[in-house]
Amino acid sequence: MIRLAIQSKGRLSEQSISLLKESGINVPDSKRHLLAQAKGFDLEILFLRDDDIPQAVASGVADAGIVGRNVVAEKGETVDTLMPLGFGACRLSIAVPNTADYTGSGWLNGKKIATSYPAILKNWLAGNNISAGVHLIEGSVEISPAIGIADAIFDIVSSGGTLVANGLREVETVMESEADLIACPGLDAGKRALIDKLVFRFNSVIHSRGVKYVLMNIPHNKVDEAIKILPGMRSPTVLPLAQPGWCSIHSVVPEDALWQSIEQLKKIGAEGILVLALENIIR
Ligand code: PRT
Ligand code: ZN
């Protein structure tokens, strides 16, 4: 049995549960309990605030956890980062009022910066030889310059909409973040084997995202051309059809290139094109 800590409610909560579900691990609906036994894997879920996950994992209260890289960096706990999970993407940036005459990071010398991430900010300031005041504030950091608490902010940015709405502009990106799977260092062999199984399942789900399985019929003399159109196809499956001169090609195609590829394939004579969703890619 392993214990996995995930955010009880918040931005990473639903996607953590979806990833587990797609990996064949069902989490009971009720989030009112701190601990819940999952179905489909020898695992229990510990629901925590995201800020508490790095310490829970570092101390062994949980064997593994799903949490933003930014939170792990801020807390400074010793954990093993096993894999990025492909959701919760954001960056931690310094932003200044639109009206500021910002010309480079030297501008920050002697200024006051409001943030909920003082450790990451102080580390970056020291690394860049900048001497600035760090003002810790929990929540609504973006309003600090307007109400005179600080000259700049250091906060999470994703679309950038919050900065624009508050008359701020992003001037320095300090770190990129997304949700990571972390684990307690030094787990015993039994737990390590279960974590490896979890990593294997997560990888197969994540690799199947953003790709489609495409099948089509094509004249035999157009197969080489079709292979050139299908991006990333190294070793296509080509099967003969009962009708002479025709064959069927099967391939995995990235979603962003899908429609362009299909239009080109139709032009060279592809017929009966089927696009199917992929649930897992087992490597
Ligand atoms: O209650 P608990 O302590 O568990 O949750 P929380 O309120 O501390 O965190 P939560 O749920 O807001 O975020 C959890 C994690 O999601 C963060 O630690 C990041 O790793 C990740 N994440 C991804 C984000 C965002 N995107 C995000 N946009 N976390 C916060 N934001 C906020 C940001 O603080 C800012 O106010 O959204 C605003 C900016 O968004 P844009 O799109 O306007 O730029
Ligand atoms: Zn939090």
Short mmCIF file of N, CA and C in Angstrom, two decimals, residues 11 15 19 28 35 74 79-80 86 96 119 130 142 148 154 159 194 200 205 231 242-243 258 273 276:
data_model
loop_
_atom_site.label_atom_id
_atom_site.label_comp_id
_atom_site.label_asym_id
_atom_site.label_seq_id
_atom_site.Cartn_x
_atom_site.Cartn_y
_atom_site.Cartn_z
N ARG A 11 -6.92 24.36 -7.73
CA ARG A 11 -6.68 24.22 -9.17
C ARG A 11 -6.15 22.87 -9.61
N GLN A 15 -7.86 17.77 -11.71
CA GLN A 15 -6.99 17.13 -12.71
C GLN A 15 -6.15 16.00 -12.10
N LEU A 19 -6.44 12.28 -13.66
CA LEU A 19 -5.26 11.51 -14.08
C LEU A 19 -5.28 10.12 -13.43
N PRO A 28 -12.72 7.72 -4.33
CA PRO A 28 -14.10 7.91 -3.88
C PRO A 28 -14.50 9.38 -3.93
N LEU A 35 -8.53 10.83 4.54
CA LEU A 35 -7.94 9.65 3.91
C LEU A 35 -9.01 8.85 3.20
N GLU A 74 9.32 26.47 -3.09
CA GLU A 74 9.17 27.43 -1.99
C GLU A 74 9.42 26.79 -0.64
N VAL A 79 12.58 16.17 -1.38
CA VAL A 79 11.73 15.11 -1.97
C VAL A 79 12.34 14.73 -3.32
N ASP A 80 11.96 13.54 -3.82
CA ASP A 80 12.37 13.16 -5.17
C ASP A 80 11.28 13.59 -6.14
N GLY A 86 1.97 17.36 -16.73
CA GLY A 86 1.31 17.95 -17.90
C GLY A 86 0.07 18.77 -17.60
N VAL A 96 5.66 44.76 -12.76
CA VAL A 96 5.73 46.15 -12.26
C VAL A 96 4.56 46.94 -12.87
N ALA A 119 10.71 32.70 -0.45
CA ALA A 119 11.96 31.93 -0.54
C ALA A 119 12.48 31.93 -1.99
N ILE A 130 20.68 41.60 -6.40
CA ILE A 130 19.73 42.70 -6.25
C ILE A 130 19.33 42.79 -4.78
N GLU A 142 -1.64 40.96 -6.41
CA GLU A 142 -1.66 41.86 -7.57
C GLU A 142 -2.15 43.28 -7.26
N GLY A 148 -0.26 50.90 -2.67
CA GLY A 148 0.95 51.49 -2.09
C GLY A 148 1.73 50.60 -1.15
N PHE A 154 5.71 39.68 -7.14
CA PHE A 154 6.26 38.42 -7.65
C PHE A 154 5.17 37.39 -7.42
N SER A 159 -2.49 33.04 -17.71
CA SER A 159 -2.87 33.71 -18.96
C SER A 159 -2.30 35.13 -19.02
N LEU A 194 5.51 -0.14 -6.20
CA LEU A 194 4.17 0.40 -6.47
C LEU A 194 4.26 1.77 -7.13
N PHE A 200 4.49 4.33 -14.48
CA PHE A 200 4.25 3.67 -15.77
C PHE A 200 2.85 4.00 -16.28
N VAL A 205 -0.79 7.33 -19.93
CA VAL A 205 -1.94 8.24 -20.10
C VAL A 205 -1.46 9.57 -20.69
N PRO A 231 3.23 13.31 -39.89
CA PRO A 231 4.42 13.69 -39.12
C PRO A 231 4.75 12.64 -38.06
N ALA A 242 -8.54 -6.14 -49.64
CA ALA A 242 -9.00 -7.17 -50.58
C ALA A 242 -9.02 -6.62 -52.00
N GLN A 243 -9.34 -5.31 -52.11
CA GLN A 243 -9.37 -4.68 -53.44
C GLN A 243 -7.94 -4.48 -53.97
N LEU A 258 -3.33 17.42 -37.14
CA LEU A 258 -4.30 16.46 -37.68
C LEU A 258 -5.02 16.95 -38.94
N ILE A 273 -11.26 7.79 -44.18
CA ILE A 273 -10.35 8.18 -43.08
C ILE A 273 -11.09 8.11 -41.74
N LEU A 276 -9.55 8.18 -34.41
CA LEU A 276 -10.00 7.59 -33.14
C LEU A 276 -9.24 8.18 -31.96
#
